[in-house]
mmCIF file of C-alpha atoms in Angstrom:
data_model
loop_
_atom_site.group_PDB
_atom_site.id
_atom_site.type_symbol
_atom_site.label_atom_id
_atom_site.label_comp_id
_atom_site.label_asym_id
_atom_site.label_seq_id
_atom_site.Cartn_x
_atom_site.Cartn_y
_atom_site.Cartn_z
ATOM 1 C CA UNK B 1 -17.577 21.720 6.637
ATOM 2 C CA UNK B 2 -19.941 18.867 7.533
ATOM 3 C CA UNK B 3 -22.167 19.048 10.577
ATOM 4 C CA UNK B 4 -21.574 17.209 13.820
ATOM 5 C CA UNK B 5 -24.288 14.645 13.101
ATOM 6 C CA UNK B 6 -22.977 13.792 9.630
ATOM 7 C CA UNK B 7 -19.415 13.601 10.960
ATOM 8 C CA UNK B 8 -20.545 11.171 13.650
ATOM 9 C CA UNK B 9 -22.266 9.011 11.013
ATOM 10 C CA UNK B 10 -19.083 8.913 8.905
ATOM 11 C CA UNK B 11 -16.877 8.013 11.863
ATOM 12 C CA UNK B 12 -19.303 5.417 13.196
ATOM 13 C CA UNK B 13 -19.834 3.566 9.902
ATOM 14 C CA UNK B 14 -16.830 1.425 9.002
ATOM 15 C CA UNK B 15 -18.129 0.881 5.466
ATOM 16 C CA UNK B 16 -17.570 4.553 4.675
ATOM 17 C CA UNK B 17 -13.956 4.965 5.792
ATOM 18 C CA UNK B 18 -12.740 1.358 6.040
ATOM 19 C CA UNK B 19 -11.711 2.001 9.662
ATOM 20 C CA UNK B 20 -13.414 1.569 13.002
ATOM 21 C CA UNK B 21 -14.142 4.587 15.169
ATOM 22 C CA UNK B 22 -11.354 3.522 17.525
ATOM 23 C CA UNK B 23 -8.807 3.403 14.699
ATOM 24 C CA UNK B 24 -9.922 6.851 13.490
ATOM 25 C CA UNK B 25 -9.525 8.245 17.016
ATOM 26 C CA UNK B 26 -5.967 6.901 17.150
ATOM 27 C CA UNK B 27 -5.241 8.454 13.736
ATOM 28 C CA UNK B 28 -6.565 11.796 14.954
ATOM 29 C CA UNK B 29 -4.342 11.731 18.030
ATOM 30 C CA UNK B 30 -1.260 10.748 16.030
ATOM 31 C CA UNK B 31 -1.560 12.556 12.696
ATOM 32 C CA UNK B 32 -3.337 15.702 13.900
ATOM 33 C CA UNK B 33 -0.320 17.192 15.732
ATOM 34 C CA UNK B 34 1.946 16.393 12.769
ATOM 35 C CA UNK B 35 -0.399 18.181 10.388
ATOM 36 C CA UNK B 36 -0.609 21.256 12.627
ATOM 37 C CA UNK B 37 3.174 21.311 13.028
ATOM 38 C CA UNK B 38 3.762 21.200 9.262
ATOM 39 C CA UNK B 39 1.026 23.744 8.686
ATOM 40 C CA UNK B 40 2.685 26.188 11.063
ATOM 41 C CA UNK B 41 6.085 25.515 9.480
ATOM 42 C CA UNK B 42 4.673 26.428 6.062
ATOM 43 C CA UNK B 43 3.213 29.656 7.436
ATOM 44 C CA UNK B 44 6.501 30.875 8.909
ATOM 45 C CA UNK B 45 8.698 29.674 6.026
ATOM 46 C CA UNK B 46 7.755 32.477 3.611
ATOM 47 C CA UNK B 47 7.724 36.292 3.780
ATOM 48 C CA UNK B 48 4.446 37.535 5.195
ATOM 49 C CA UNK B 49 2.500 40.790 5.264
ATOM 50 C CA UNK B 50 0.332 39.539 8.134
ATOM 51 C CA UNK B 51 1.290 37.857 11.350
ATOM 52 C CA UNK B 52 0.858 34.107 11.637
ATOM 53 C CA UNK B 53 -2.727 33.427 12.695
ATOM 54 C CA UNK B 54 -4.160 36.596 11.139
ATOM 55 C CA UNK B 55 -6.502 36.582 8.168
ATOM 56 C CA UNK B 56 -9.173 34.089 7.195
ATOM 57 C CA UNK B 57 -9.346 30.838 9.160
ATOM 58 C CA UNK B 58 -9.614 27.346 7.725
ATOM 59 C CA UNK B 59 -13.253 26.283 7.478
ATOM 60 C CA UNK B 60 -12.265 22.657 6.879
ATOM 61 C CA UNK B 61 -10.961 21.497 10.246
ATOM 62 C CA UNK B 62 -8.419 18.683 10.472
ATOM 63 C CA UNK B 63 -10.903 15.934 11.371
ATOM 64 C CA UNK B 64 -12.848 16.702 8.172
ATOM 65 C CA UNK B 65 -9.633 16.750 6.157
ATOM 66 C CA UNK B 66 -8.767 13.320 7.511
ATOM 67 C CA UNK B 67 -12.246 11.947 6.817
ATOM 68 C CA UNK B 68 -12.235 13.316 3.256
ATOM 69 C CA UNK B 69 -8.880 11.621 2.638
ATOM 70 C CA UNK B 70 -10.087 8.301 4.056
ATOM 71 C CA UNK B 71 -13.254 8.369 1.944
ATOM 72 C CA UNK B 72 -11.222 9.215 -1.154
ATOM 73 C CA UNK B 73 -8.810 6.321 -0.557
ATOM 74 C CA UNK B 74 -11.511 3.836 0.406
ATOM 75 C CA UNK B 75 -13.996 4.507 -2.395
ATOM 76 C CA UNK B 76 -12.023 6.413 -5.015
ATOM 77 C CA UNK B 77 -14.498 9.293 -4.708
ATOM 78 C CA UNK B 78 -13.664 12.271 -6.916
ATOM 79 C CA UNK B 79 -12.637 15.561 -5.363
ATOM 80 C CA UNK B 80 -15.666 17.273 -6.934
ATOM 81 C CA UNK B 81 -18.090 14.951 -5.140
ATOM 82 C CA UNK B 82 -16.261 15.336 -1.826
ATOM 83 C CA UNK B 83 -16.374 19.105 -2.269
ATOM 84 C CA UNK B 84 -20.173 18.971 -2.606
ATOM 85 C CA UNK B 85 -20.484 16.674 0.398
ATOM 86 C CA UNK B 86 -18.264 18.777 2.670
ATOM 87 C CA UNK B 87 -19.543 22.107 1.347
ATOM 88 C CA UNK B 88 -16.134 23.245 0.100
ATOM 89 C CA UNK B 89 -14.471 24.228 -3.147
ATOM 90 C CA UNK B 90 -12.809 21.385 -5.036
ATOM 91 C CA UNK B 91 -9.394 23.017 -4.674
ATOM 92 C CA UNK B 92 -9.771 22.943 -0.867
ATOM 93 C CA UNK B 93 -10.427 19.174 -0.941
ATOM 94 C CA UNK B 94 -7.489 18.632 -3.297
ATOM 95 C CA UNK B 95 -5.191 20.599 -1.004
ATOM 96 C CA UNK B 96 -6.468 18.761 2.081
ATOM 97 C CA UNK B 97 -5.886 15.307 0.568
ATOM 98 C CA UNK B 98 -2.472 16.411 -0.666
ATOM 99 C CA UNK B 99 -1.515 17.401 2.877
ATOM 100 C CA UNK B 100 -2.903 14.368 4.753
ATOM 101 C CA UNK B 101 -1.981 11.558 2.347
ATOM 102 C CA UNK B 102 1.827 11.903 2.797
ATOM 103 C CA UNK B 103 1.388 11.886 6.586
ATOM 104 C CA UNK B 104 -0.523 8.602 6.341
ATOM 105 C CA UNK B 105 2.120 7.150 4.003
ATOM 106 C CA UNK B 106 4.928 7.931 6.457
ATOM 107 C CA UNK B 107 3.297 5.973 9.287
ATOM 108 C CA UNK B 108 4.411 2.568 8.011
ATOM 109 C CA UNK B 109 2.691 -0.760 8.690
ATOM 110 C CA UNK B 110 1.528 -1.535 12.213
ATOM 111 C CA UNK B 111 2.375 -4.987 13.623
ATOM 112 C CA UNK B 112 1.374 -4.302 17.226
ATOM 113 C CA UNK B 113 0.201 -1.230 19.160
ATOM 114 C CA UNK B 114 2.970 1.347 18.960
ATOM 115 C CA UNK B 115 5.269 -0.814 16.790
ATOM 116 C CA UNK B 116 5.563 -0.014 13.078
ATOM 117 C CA UNK B 117 7.682 -1.147 10.147
ATOM 118 C CA UNK B 118 8.610 1.585 7.685
ATOM 119 C CA UNK B 119 11.440 0.110 5.603
ATOM 120 C CA UNK B 120 12.183 -3.224 3.975
ATOM 121 C CA UNK B 121 15.195 -3.666 6.275
ATOM 122 C CA UNK B 122 12.962 -3.340 9.342
ATOM 123 C CA UNK B 123 10.587 -5.949 7.903
ATOM 124 C CA UNK B 124 13.407 -8.453 7.304
ATOM 125 C CA UNK B 125 14.697 -7.911 10.856
ATOM 126 C CA UNK B 126 11.170 -8.401 12.233
ATOM 127 C CA UNK B 127 10.695 -11.668 10.326
ATOM 128 C CA UNK B 128 14.089 -12.900 11.496
ATOM 129 C CA UNK B 129 13.413 -12.025 15.138
ATOM 130 C CA UNK B 130 9.930 -13.577 15.138
ATOM 131 C CA UNK B 131 10.885 -16.656 13.092
ATOM 132 C CA UNK B 132 8.079 -16.087 10.614
ATOM 133 C CA UNK B 133 8.029 -16.754 6.878
ATOM 134 C CA UNK B 134 7.576 -13.788 4.563
ATOM 135 C CA UNK B 135 5.710 -13.853 1.253
ATOM 136 C CA UNK B 136 6.318 -11.395 -1.599
ATOM 137 C CA UNK B 137 4.428 -10.672 -4.784
ATOM 138 C CA UNK B 138 4.050 -7.837 -7.230
ATOM 139 C CA UNK B 139 0.727 -6.238 -8.037
ATOM 140 C CA UNK B 140 -0.248 -3.768 -10.744
ATOM 141 C CA UNK B 141 -2.540 -0.747 -10.531
ATOM 142 C CA UNK B 142 -4.007 0.639 -13.723
ATOM 143 C CA UNK B 143 -3.294 4.341 -14.275
ATOM 144 C CA UNK B 144 -3.993 6.983 -16.894
ATOM 145 C CA UNK B 145 -1.985 6.793 -20.087
ATOM 146 C CA UNK B 146 0.907 9.285 -20.138
ATOM 147 C CA UNK B 147 0.567 12.198 -22.536
ATOM 148 C CA UNK B 148 1.602 11.740 -26.163
ATOM 149 C CA UNK B 149 5.188 12.729 -26.789
ATOM 150 C CA UNK B 150 6.404 11.914 -23.306
ATOM 151 C CA UNK B 151 9.671 10.042 -23.757
ATOM 152 C CA UNK B 152 9.018 7.462 -21.005
ATOM 153 C CA UNK B 153 5.438 6.806 -22.121
ATOM 154 C CA UNK B 154 6.064 3.161 -23.002
ATOM 155 C CA UNK B 155 7.611 2.476 -19.588
ATOM 156 C CA UNK B 156 4.133 2.349 -18.024
ATOM 157 C CA UNK B 157 2.844 -0.389 -20.349
ATOM 158 C CA UNK B 158 2.665 -3.666 -18.449
ATOM 159 C CA UNK B 159 4.168 -6.614 -20.286
ATOM 160 C CA UNK B 160 1.773 -8.909 -18.439
ATOM 161 C CA UNK B 161 -1.607 -7.207 -18.883
ATOM 162 C CA UNK B 162 -0.773 -4.866 -21.795
ATOM 163 C CA UNK B 163 -2.229 -1.877 -19.983
ATOM 164 C CA UNK B 164 -0.860 1.356 -18.552
ATOM 165 C CA UNK B 165 -0.007 0.555 -14.964
ATOM 166 C CA UNK B 166 2.330 1.053 -12.049
ATOM 167 C CA UNK B 167 3.680 -1.803 -9.968
ATOM 168 C CA UNK B 168 4.361 -2.249 -6.280
ATOM 169 C CA UNK B 169 5.895 -5.118 -4.306
ATOM 170 C CA UNK B 170 3.812 -6.368 -1.389
ATOM 171 C CA UNK B 171 5.347 -8.337 1.491
ATOM 172 C CA UNK B 172 3.145 -10.113 4.019
ATOM 173 C CA UNK B 173 3.768 -12.537 6.836
ATOM 174 C CA UNK B 174 2.659 -16.176 6.713
ATOM 175 C CA UNK B 175 -0.820 -15.157 7.895
ATOM 176 C CA UNK B 176 -1.340 -12.616 5.125
ATOM 177 C CA UNK B 177 -0.868 -9.465 7.234
ATOM 178 C CA UNK B 178 0.630 -6.663 5.176
ATOM 179 C CA UNK B 179 4.096 -5.709 6.427
ATOM 180 C CA UNK B 180 5.432 -3.613 3.560
ATOM 181 C CA UNK B 181 4.402 -2.012 0.275
ATOM 182 C CA UNK B 182 7.131 -0.566 -1.898
ATOM 183 C CA UNK B 183 7.009 2.767 -3.731
ATOM 184 C CA UNK B 184 5.371 2.438 -7.129
ATOM 185 C CA UNK B 185 7.397 1.694 -10.255
ATOM 186 C CA UNK B 186 6.345 1.853 -13.936
ATOM 187 C CA UNK B 187 4.440 -1.253 -15.048
ATOM 188 C CA UNK B 188 7.141 -2.437 -17.448
ATOM 189 C CA UNK B 189 9.520 -3.143 -14.543
ATOM 190 C CA UNK B 190 9.854 -6.903 -13.949
ATOM 191 C CA UNK B 191 9.079 -8.255 -10.485
ATOM 192 C CA UNK B 192 12.597 -9.608 -9.961
ATOM 193 C CA UNK B 193 14.160 -6.324 -11.127
ATOM 194 C CA UNK B 194 11.994 -4.368 -8.708
ATOM 195 C CA UNK B 195 13.035 -6.646 -5.827
ATOM 196 C CA UNK B 196 16.701 -6.164 -6.657
ATOM 197 C CA UNK B 197 16.298 -2.395 -6.883
ATOM 198 C CA UNK B 198 14.717 -2.385 -3.418
ATOM 199 C CA UNK B 199 17.829 -4.098 -2.050
ATOM 200 C CA UNK B 200 16.102 -7.362 -1.119
ATOM 201 C CA UNK B 201 19.037 -9.510 -2.274
ATOM 202 C CA UNK B 202 21.560 -7.696 -0.060
ATOM 203 C CA UNK B 203 19.227 -7.614 2.928
ATOM 204 C CA UNK B 204 18.658 -11.365 2.772
ATOM 205 C CA UNK B 205 22.271 -12.256 2.007
ATOM 206 C CA UNK B 206 23.677 -10.134 4.866
ATOM 207 C CA UNK B 207 20.766 -10.258 7.300
ATOM 208 C CA UNK B 208 19.060 -12.856 9.492
ATOM 209 C CA UNK B 209 18.026 -16.292 8.232
ATOM 210 C CA UNK B 210 14.578 -15.602 6.801
ATOM 211 C CA UNK B 211 12.499 -17.703 4.432
ATOM 212 C CA UNK B 212 10.730 -15.692 1.728
ATOM 213 C CA UNK B 213 8.151 -17.381 -0.507
ATOM 214 C CA UNK B 214 7.742 -16.037 -4.039
ATOM 215 C CA UNK B 215 6.199 -17.006 -7.366
ATOM 216 C CA UNK B 216 7.964 -17.899 -10.610
ATOM 217 C CA UNK B 217 8.546 -14.234 -11.413
ATOM 218 C CA UNK B 218 11.311 -14.205 -8.782
ATOM 219 C CA UNK B 219 13.169 -17.334 -9.934
ATOM 220 C CA UNK B 220 16.869 -16.584 -9.704
ATOM 221 C CA UNK B 221 16.757 -14.796 -6.368
ATOM 222 C CA UNK B 222 17.147 -18.098 -4.533
ATOM 223 C CA UNK B 223 20.663 -18.608 -5.868
ATOM 224 C CA UNK B 224 21.595 -14.997 -5.043
ATOM 225 C CA UNK B 225 20.325 -15.188 -1.446
ATOM 226 C CA UNK B 226 21.607 -18.603 -0.413
ATOM 227 C CA UNK B 227 18.233 -20.274 -0.863
ATOM 228 C CA UNK B 228 16.326 -17.834 1.352
ATOM 229 C CA UNK B 229 13.934 -16.935 -1.476
ATOM 230 C CA UNK B 230 11.896 -20.059 -2.275
ATOM 231 C CA UNK B 231 10.213 -20.181 -5.691
ATOM 232 C CA UNK B 232 8.259 -22.909 -7.522
ATOM 233 C CA UNK B 233 10.416 -25.753 -8.891
ATOM 234 C CA UNK B 234 11.888 -25.368 -12.341
ATOM 235 C CA UNK B 235 10.340 -27.566 -14.986
ATOM 236 C CA UNK B 236 13.101 -29.935 -16.170
ATOM 237 C CA UNK B 237 11.216 -31.517 -19.064
ATOM 238 C CA UNK B 238 9.915 -29.147 -21.725
ATOM 239 C CA UNK B 239 8.420 -31.907 -23.871
ATOM 240 C CA UNK B 240 7.494 -35.579 -23.475
ATOM 241 C CA UNK B 241 7.783 -35.511 -19.697
ATOM 242 C CA UNK B 242 7.299 -38.893 -17.971
ATOM 243 C CA UNK B 243 4.039 -39.396 -16.123
ATOM 244 C CA UNK B 244 5.829 -39.761 -12.792
ATOM 245 C CA UNK B 245 7.541 -36.401 -13.302
ATOM 246 C CA UNK B 246 4.296 -34.625 -14.213
ATOM 247 C CA UNK B 247 2.666 -35.952 -11.054
ATOM 248 C CA UNK B 248 5.607 -34.943 -8.864
ATOM 249 C CA UNK B 249 5.935 -31.493 -10.463
ATOM 250 C CA UNK B 250 2.239 -30.762 -10.074
ATOM 251 C CA UNK B 251 2.308 -31.852 -6.424
ATOM 252 C CA UNK B 252 5.300 -29.623 -5.638
ATOM 253 C CA UNK B 253 3.801 -26.678 -7.492
ATOM 254 C CA UNK B 254 0.485 -26.934 -5.637
ATOM 255 C CA UNK B 255 2.230 -27.304 -2.281
ATOM 256 C CA UNK B 256 4.194 -24.108 -2.899
ATOM 257 C CA UNK B 257 1.122 -22.280 -4.177
ATOM 258 C CA UNK B 258 -0.906 -23.222 -1.095
ATOM 259 C CA UNK B 259 1.824 -21.769 1.151
ATOM 260 C CA UNK B 260 2.053 -18.435 -0.650
ATOM 261 C CA UNK B 261 -1.687 -17.914 -1.299
ATOM 262 C CA UNK B 262 -1.895 -15.650 1.763
ATOM 263 C CA UNK B 263 -0.091 -12.837 -0.043
ATOM 264 C CA UNK B 264 -2.879 -12.885 -2.645
ATOM 265 C CA UNK B 265 -5.377 -12.432 0.173
ATOM 266 C CA UNK B 266 -3.347 -9.497 1.476
ATOM 267 C CA UNK B 267 -3.301 -7.884 -1.969
ATOM 268 C CA UNK B 268 -7.054 -8.424 -2.268
ATOM 269 C CA UNK B 269 -7.595 -6.534 1.002
ATOM 270 C CA UNK B 270 -5.461 -3.687 -0.358
ATOM 271 C CA UNK B 271 -7.465 -3.572 -3.591
ATOM 272 C CA UNK B 272 -10.672 -3.255 -1.566
ATOM 273 C CA UNK B 273 -9.537 0.339 -1.178
ATOM 274 C CA UNK B 274 -10.791 1.615 -4.515
ATOM 275 C CA UNK B 275 -7.945 4.108 -4.954
ATOM 276 C CA UNK B 276 -5.783 1.038 -5.690
ATOM 277 C CA UNK B 277 -8.252 -0.720 -7.983
ATOM 278 C CA UNK B 278 -7.751 1.887 -10.695
ATOM 279 C CA UNK B 279 -6.060 5.237 -10.214
ATOM 280 C CA UNK B 280 -7.438 8.182 -12.167
ATOM 281 C CA UNK B 281 -5.329 10.905 -10.567
ATOM 282 C CA UNK B 282 -1.696 11.869 -10.949
ATOM 283 C CA UNK B 283 0.757 8.989 -11.195
ATOM 284 C CA UNK B 284 3.203 10.965 -9.039
ATOM 285 C CA UNK B 285 0.926 10.380 -6.033
ATOM 286 C CA UNK B 286 0.757 6.598 -6.406
ATOM 287 C CA UNK B 287 3.631 5.784 -4.036
ATOM 288 C CA UNK B 288 2.047 7.811 -1.225
ATOM 289 C CA UNK B 289 -1.376 6.311 -1.997
ATOM 290 C CA UNK B 290 -0.126 2.715 -1.889
ATOM 291 C CA UNK B 291 1.835 3.173 1.315
ATOM 292 C CA UNK B 292 -0.959 5.151 2.984
ATOM 293 C CA UNK B 293 -3.485 2.389 2.259
ATOM 294 C CA UNK B 294 -1.045 -0.294 3.462
ATOM 295 C CA UNK B 295 -0.531 1.598 6.715
ATOM 296 C CA UNK B 296 -4.270 2.081 7.262
ATOM 297 C CA UNK B 297 -5.053 -1.561 6.497
ATOM 298 C CA UNK B 298 -2.363 -2.902 8.831
ATOM 299 C CA UNK B 299 -3.499 -0.499 11.560
ATOM 300 C CA UNK B 300 -7.071 -1.755 11.324
ATOM 301 C CA UNK B 301 -5.897 -5.377 11.283
ATOM 302 C CA UNK B 302 -3.981 -4.724 14.507
ATOM 303 C CA UNK B 303 -7.042 -3.116 16.120
ATOM 304 C CA UNK B 304 -9.196 -6.089 15.089
ATOM 305 C CA UNK B 305 -6.731 -8.572 16.601
ATOM 306 C CA UNK B 306 -6.312 -6.740 19.915
ATOM 307 C CA UNK B 307 -9.514 -8.001 21.638
ATOM 308 C CA UNK B 308 -8.511 -11.578 20.855
ATOM 309 C CA UNK B 309 -5.129 -11.046 22.516
ATOM 310 C CA UNK B 310 -6.785 -9.553 25.581
ATOM 311 C CA UNK B 311 -9.267 -12.419 25.752
#
């Protein structure tokens, strides 16, 4: 357990956790009771020889568990190093992160104080109600190579970068604020296939009139959604294209690219959290890691925007 002075330094320095002290205080007030509730539920869910509350007490209090998880997500710090810093055994840090990370992932993305989006359907409804344009793109996160002999080993090899990776679909608004990150899929899954599996086609076809900007990897969704997914124009001339067509095609392509560049900025902010730059842990935790980081980033973006609204 870290001392009060060191804890205050961690909370007060945004470079360490990626969050302001105000955002951390809000996390404490929200996630702390959930953690205690689940902890008590685990204690009473199994046969016991001692009463609940008897025996050794946790030395790593919840605030330190939360801080260790934030530092791990922000900087990709190993559990061994965190154990030395917090004066705990590595297994204690591993257990703490394993308990807190799912709670952070379940929070969803914050769009205003007290309002969160947790599913793709909620995001589409929000875009329709606010009249905003959404932007989608897929991003890959390099992971450890699956063990030899595993039958789905090749599924993690990205066809784009030829590396072992998982893929997630990121959806932002027209200003680049992250609204949704999907659960992770093996890297061999195509962007358009992933979008279909998430139910994006049905949500757009049956839901409100929403414009979604996408890159060439999603070409084909426009016809399936009544033109609501807008992709770069198809190239009509493969060879010997007239000069006038080349000029027009390049102008249209750049205009579309300049509109959807904000999703790249959103992905870059996500990748600033080093746990998403390259993941060295278990691939099974990637979905929780991606969605936890997305929720933390959107929460901090909302906190940063609040003074401007008040002013």
